[in-house]
Amino acid sequence: MNRSKKLLLGFTLLILFLLQSTDIYAFVVPQAAPSAGSEKQSDSQEVREKFLDEFDLTLKSFYQRSQSAPGFNNFNINFKLGEPSSAAAFFITDPVEYQQLTNRQPARSRATIELLAMMSVSGIDYWRQYSQFLEDWQFHLTWHDQKKRFLTLQANRFDHNNFSLNWRHSLAGMLYYQLARSNNLPWWNSMFYSIGGSLFWEYIVEWREVISINDNILTGFGGYMLGESWFQIGRYFLNSPRKPLHYLSWLNPFIRINGWLEEKKSLSPHFHPFNYQVQDVFLLAGYRNSPTSTSGGNTGNMFFRFGSQIFTEPLYGLPGKINETFKNPFYTQLDYSLMYHGQSREELELEARVIPWGKFIQNISEDKKGYSLIYGLGSAFHTYVKRPVTDYDAGQVKINDPEGFHFEEPRDFRDKLSAVHLLGPVFDGKYYGHKWSCRLTAEAYFSFGMINALALNKYSLDHDVQGMKTTVTCYGYYYALGPALGTSVEIAYSPVRLRGFVNYVYYRSIQGLAELQSQLEDDSAIKDSRWHTGLQLLCQLPVSNLSLFTSIEWVGRWGVLHEVSDRKLEKRYYLGLKYNL
């Protein structure tokens, strides 16, 4: 490197040092490999000049631009100018030290201790309230009963708990997963914690009860999907160059607490160089015109949503060529929505998606033309609950209190769904045309779900529903398997984005594995489907990070029970403001 280039680089480093910025930077500066030929030296000189010409100090394109430069050994001059919570400035010049700082060793012992502590506290609370679960007790502390639970599959059944209690097991699994993930364990190790925590609870803590198949699926796998999405949101805020957002990382306190328990280092144990240009983390609020649980037609409501779509690959969407296989979560999505009519919460919806395995191919020119392509295997989670209008639908009546269900009256359940889309192929492709872009996504999963039997209310007008599956009779839902499909197209041009989407699930009930299977008089198959489609328009406003959002959507439902079928179609109209975080 000639004298002028050295002076330029030295001046650049000095300016960075004096800025005392709260942003985190990590640069890789190439050093020429030894070469005997003048031709190779000329090539090296050209690469050095190109690197310095493109040297960028912003988070927009800072990440290892020279990683694929030919004829070079990557010599790291890594540094950062203070974490967002600190004004101290210093350099990290040792590449070995930098690798140690950014690739922390998993703290498995601490994660295990934290999990056992949480299980102990929860177990004590469970046994303190044991009288609330007497209807679930079917086994004694005898060799005969426990041998059946531990050494056979006879005790593995779908339980008869209410819908609200059952879907919330996924939140417990999310906590188990987070204890491991925030202690630097890889995602697949962390999933073992959510699965293991669920099995420990089912086999040890609830030793009087059946081994609940649905609880293990929702806690173990649903917890992984929610947990990984939640982890990435916490890490996104923790690494944000905007200081107010840095404090929002407390939305995931496990990252902050376990990060603090790490030995003090110059980089956070959860440091990650996100490309903030391509992330979509937002708050959405506004007006929604749609039916409520008690209205015959559409009416005005308020809705709120917190959402995220996070690409963990720092080079996604940046100029360059990439062709690589990934084995860590590349993309996560988490959406939490609420709808209110007055003071009544009318709907709750929670969705998560993770793509942990697959292929990433990208070819984008400097003038922002090209494509990004992701395909692989993914998983997803979806819960949707409308406000119940009866005590039994709200889960406030125990199955050992038959009078509380008022079986002399027709059923009056409201729609609900909780689905764990276990595994399936996913595709995400985006084409860039300089000022415009088009993104296409598609997914197909094998899905386990708990879904409301839509035809049950109509069926109960002329039939006695007692003797059917316990969850159907008492709480209106059943356990099922089926396919889940989805696709979307989004076109963006300058400040305007138009998106269309279709999602579809079809379920058929699982037979012969109910907790009270021997007492059933009618174990007939039940079928249901749900499709959700819509068009969304987003327009960027002159105010920074603020957009106007409008949408029209349709939700269609179909169900059949014996000879009775039922269909419903719901239209929704949205108008609101979106603020990107």
Coordinates of C-alpha atoms in Angstrom, one line a residue, residues 7 59 63 113 126 157 190 197-198 244 250 288 296 300 324 334-336 338 379 387 402 443 451 459 505 510 556:
L7 CA -2.5 8.2 5.1
L59 CA -24.3 0.3 8.7
Y63 CA -20.0 -5.9 6.4
I113 CA -29.6 -24.4 36.0
Y126 CA -48.7 -26.5 40.2
R157 CA -53.1 -39.2 24.8
S190 CA -32.2 -24.7 22.3
G197 CA -38.7 -29.1 29.4
S198 CA -42.1 -30.2 28.1
P244 CA -34.0 4.4 22.1
W250 CA -35.6 -5.4 27.4
R288 CA -60.9 -2.0 11.3
G296 CA -74.6 -9.6 12.9
G300 CA -66.1 -0.3 13.7
E324 CA -24.2 -20.4 0.1
L334 CA -43.3 -12.6 14.6
D335 CA -46.7 -10.8 14.5
Y336 CA -48.9 -10.1 17.5
L338 CA -55.3 -7.4 18.9
S379 CA -41.7 -24.0 10.3
R387 CA -63.9 -13.5 22.0
P402 CA -71.8 -31.1 33.3
E443 CA -44.7 -22.2 1.7
I451 CA -59.4 -26.0 15.4
Y459 CA -75.4 -29.6 14.3
V505 CA -55.3 -24.8 6.0
I510 CA -57.2 -37.4 14.8
G556 CA -63.5 -18.0 4.7

